[in-house]
Short mmCIF file of C-alpha atoms in Angstrom, two decimals:
data_model
loop_
_atom_site.label_atom_id
_atom_site.label_comp_id
_atom_site.label_asym_id
_atom_site.label_seq_id
_atom_site.Cartn_x
_atom_site.Cartn_y
_atom_site.Cartn_z
CA GLY A 275 -57.16 -186.25 -16.68
CA LYS A 276 -60.40 -186.47 -14.69
CA THR A 277 -61.64 -189.52 -16.57
CA THR A 278 -58.26 -191.21 -16.18
CA LEU A 279 -58.37 -190.56 -12.43
CA MET A 280 -61.86 -192.09 -12.27
CA GLN A 281 -60.67 -195.09 -14.26
CA ARG A 282 -57.71 -195.61 -11.92
CA LEU A 283 -59.91 -195.28 -8.82
CA HIS A 284 -62.29 -197.80 -10.38
CA ALA A 285 -59.43 -200.22 -11.09
CA HIS A 286 -57.93 -199.79 -7.60
CA LEU A 287 -61.21 -200.36 -5.77
CA HIS A 288 -62.01 -203.33 -7.99
CA GLU A 289 -58.58 -204.83 -7.30
CA GLN A 290 -59.02 -204.27 -3.55
CA ARG A 291 -62.50 -205.83 -3.73
CA SER A 292 -63.78 -202.76 -1.93
CA PRO A 293 -67.50 -202.20 -2.57
CA TYR A 294 -68.11 -199.01 -4.57
CA TYR A 295 -70.65 -197.40 -6.85
CA LEU A 296 -69.71 -195.34 -9.89
CA ILE A 297 -71.98 -192.59 -11.21
CA ASN A 298 -71.40 -190.69 -14.46
CA LEU A 299 -72.93 -187.20 -14.45
CA ASP A 300 -71.40 -186.06 -17.75
CA PRO A 301 -74.10 -186.36 -20.44
CA ALA A 302 -71.72 -185.31 -23.22
CA VAL A 303 -68.98 -187.90 -22.67
CA LEU A 304 -68.97 -190.33 -25.57
CA ASP A 305 -67.48 -193.29 -23.78
CA THR A 306 -66.05 -193.94 -20.34
CA PRO A 307 -63.23 -196.44 -19.76
CA PHE A 308 -65.13 -197.71 -16.72
CA GLY A 309 -68.59 -199.15 -16.37
CA ALA A 310 -70.82 -196.72 -14.51
CA ASN A 311 -73.46 -198.21 -12.24
CA ILE A 312 -75.59 -195.15 -12.93
CA ASP A 313 -75.13 -193.09 -16.08
CA ILE A 314 -76.93 -189.81 -16.77
CA LYS A 315 -76.98 -190.83 -20.45
CA ASP A 316 -79.39 -193.66 -19.58
CA THR A 317 -81.89 -191.06 -18.36
CA VAL A 318 -81.26 -187.93 -20.44
CA ASN A 319 -80.31 -187.78 -24.13
CA TYR A 320 -77.88 -184.86 -24.37
CA HIS A 321 -78.21 -184.45 -28.15
CA GLU A 322 -82.01 -184.49 -27.97
CA VAL A 323 -81.91 -181.87 -25.20
CA MET A 324 -79.71 -179.65 -27.38
CA LYS A 325 -82.03 -180.11 -30.36
CA GLN A 326 -85.31 -179.74 -28.43
CA TYR A 327 -84.28 -176.59 -26.55
CA GLN A 328 -82.05 -175.19 -29.35
CA LEU A 329 -78.97 -175.12 -27.12
CA GLY A 330 -75.25 -175.24 -27.66
CA PRO A 331 -72.98 -177.84 -26.00
CA ASN A 332 -72.70 -176.14 -22.59
CA GLY A 333 -76.39 -175.26 -22.47
CA GLY A 334 -77.18 -178.87 -23.36
CA ILE A 335 -75.00 -180.19 -20.55
CA LEU A 336 -76.53 -177.76 -18.05
CA THR A 337 -80.10 -178.58 -19.08
CA ALA A 338 -79.40 -182.33 -19.01
CA LEU A 339 -78.01 -181.95 -15.48
CA ASN A 340 -81.06 -179.92 -14.47
CA LEU A 341 -83.37 -182.65 -15.75
CA PHE A 342 -81.32 -185.35 -14.01
CA ALA A 343 -81.22 -183.41 -10.73
CA THR A 344 -85.02 -183.55 -10.53
CA ARG A 345 -84.66 -187.32 -10.16
CA PHE A 346 -81.52 -187.38 -8.03
CA GLU A 347 -83.46 -188.78 -5.08
CA GLN A 348 -83.62 -192.05 -7.04
CA VAL A 349 -79.81 -192.12 -7.20
CA LEU A 350 -79.63 -191.67 -3.43
CA ASN A 351 -82.15 -194.49 -2.97
CA LEU A 352 -80.02 -196.82 -5.10
CA ILE A 353 -76.93 -195.93 -3.07
CA ASP A 354 -78.88 -196.50 0.16
CA LYS A 355 -79.80 -200.00 -1.01
CA ARG A 356 -76.13 -200.77 -1.67
CA LYS A 357 -75.15 -199.52 1.80
CA GLU A 358 -76.67 -202.70 3.16
CA GLU A 359 -74.06 -204.58 1.09
CA ASN A 360 -71.23 -202.69 2.87
CA LEU A 361 -70.85 -200.11 0.13
CA LYS A 362 -67.79 -198.02 1.01
CA TYR A 363 -67.51 -195.47 -1.80
CA ALA A 364 -69.67 -193.72 -4.35
CA LEU A 365 -67.61 -192.00 -7.04
CA PHE A 366 -69.21 -189.26 -9.14
CA ASP A 367 -67.69 -188.22 -12.46
CA THR A 368 -68.96 -184.72 -13.21
CA PRO A 369 -68.77 -182.70 -16.44
CA GLY A 370 -65.34 -181.28 -17.13
CA GLN A 371 -66.72 -177.76 -17.48
CA ILE A 372 -66.26 -176.60 -13.90
CA GLU A 373 -68.73 -173.72 -14.16
CA ILE A 374 -71.56 -175.97 -15.33
CA PHE A 375 -71.46 -178.20 -12.28
CA THR A 376 -70.04 -175.99 -9.53
CA TRP A 377 -72.13 -172.89 -10.12
CA SER A 378 -75.39 -174.38 -11.37
CA ALA A 379 -78.54 -175.05 -9.38
CA SER A 380 -78.40 -178.72 -10.37
CA GLY A 381 -74.77 -179.04 -9.24
CA GLN A 382 -75.71 -177.46 -5.93
CA ILE A 383 -78.72 -179.76 -5.51
CA ILE A 384 -76.64 -182.85 -6.23
CA THR A 385 -73.73 -181.77 -4.01
CA GLU A 386 -75.94 -180.75 -1.09
CA SER A 387 -78.05 -183.91 -1.37
CA LEU A 388 -74.94 -186.04 -1.19
CA ALA A 389 -73.36 -184.06 1.62
CA SER A 390 -76.52 -184.18 3.72
CA SER A 391 -76.67 -187.99 3.45
CA TYR A 392 -73.04 -189.15 3.25
CA PRO A 393 -69.51 -188.03 4.09
CA THR A 394 -68.55 -186.14 0.94
CA VAL A 395 -65.18 -185.00 -0.41
CA ILE A 396 -64.68 -182.94 -3.55
CA VAL A 397 -61.70 -183.71 -5.75
CA TYR A 398 -60.63 -180.88 -8.05
CA VAL A 399 -58.38 -182.11 -10.85
CA VAL A 400 -55.92 -179.52 -12.13
CA ASP A 401 -54.12 -179.93 -15.45
CA THR A 402 -50.46 -179.66 -14.39
CA VAL A 403 -49.21 -178.94 -17.93
CA ARG A 404 -51.42 -175.87 -18.20
CA CYS A 405 -50.47 -174.64 -14.72
CA THR A 406 -46.81 -174.02 -15.42
CA ASN A 407 -47.89 -170.43 -16.13
CA ALA A 408 -48.31 -168.58 -12.80
CA VAL A 409 -51.52 -166.85 -13.93
CA THR A 410 -53.19 -170.17 -14.85
CA PHE A 411 -51.93 -171.73 -11.64
CA MET A 412 -53.44 -168.90 -9.55
CA SER A 413 -56.68 -169.11 -11.50
CA ASN A 414 -56.96 -172.81 -10.62
CA MET A 415 -56.14 -172.15 -6.98
CA LEU A 416 -58.84 -169.45 -6.88
CA TYR A 417 -61.31 -171.93 -8.42
CA ALA A 418 -60.35 -174.44 -5.73
CA CYS A 419 -60.86 -171.84 -2.99
CA SER A 420 -64.20 -170.76 -4.42
CA MET A 421 -65.41 -174.39 -4.49
CA LEU A 422 -64.17 -174.91 -0.94
CA TYR A 423 -66.03 -171.86 0.36
CA LYS A 424 -69.15 -172.43 -1.76
CA THR A 425 -69.64 -176.06 -0.73
CA ASN A 426 -68.07 -175.94 2.75
CA LEU A 427 -66.88 -179.52 2.09
CA PRO A 428 -63.42 -181.08 2.30
CA LEU A 429 -61.58 -180.48 -0.96
CA VAL A 430 -58.55 -182.26 -2.41
CA VAL A 431 -56.62 -180.65 -5.25
CA VAL A 432 -55.10 -183.27 -7.57
CA PHE A 433 -52.45 -182.32 -10.12
CA ASN A 434 -52.72 -184.70 -13.05
CA LYS A 435 -50.38 -185.49 -15.94
CA ALA A 436 -47.38 -185.33 -13.58
CA ASP A 437 -45.62 -187.70 -15.98
CA VAL A 438 -45.71 -184.96 -18.64
CA ALA A 439 -44.93 -181.99 -16.36
CA PRO A 440 -43.83 -182.69 -12.77
CA ALA A 441 -45.86 -180.73 -10.21
CA ASP A 442 -42.78 -179.71 -8.18
CA PHE A 443 -43.15 -176.08 -9.29
CA ALA A 444 -46.72 -176.02 -7.96
CA MET A 445 -45.65 -177.41 -4.59
CA GLU A 446 -42.97 -174.70 -4.36
CA TRP A 447 -45.49 -171.97 -5.26
CA MET A 448 -47.95 -173.26 -2.65
CA ASP A 449 -45.21 -173.28 0.02
CA ASP A 450 -43.90 -169.79 -0.90
CA PHE A 451 -46.34 -167.34 0.63
CA GLU A 452 -44.67 -164.39 -1.05
#
């Protein structure tokens, strides 16, 4: 869902001829349907990190992000250079494991660095199909609230896969305060 959203944003901005920059921060993604201007995989080899530090998949992603965050100033410099070309948007595709990015030191460094330099909005993509259960829905809403309060940044909740399961039930639940 998240990668599809990024691909659609990429296609829309390209069609509108609106200047943008796309950054992939997911070291474990095999292939993206969009060409990233900056890709963490060009800097950090996820599989080598796992092997070198004897880590599992999540530990590998976290360590790769930590290594990348130490050089994040270079990413900001590249974006600054593009600002002179009327750059309007920088889109960041983060790892799908919410805990790895949201609650890690590297995720905080990246988010705060962006927010201190540019207007920043967080988009939290919720899997609509999995939210038809009230407990899962509430869990996602609590995640959204925790990200909102942790980052103190504007947050947009996006319900994906609405073609598979319409999000009407979620809208009703959000409107019903009881």
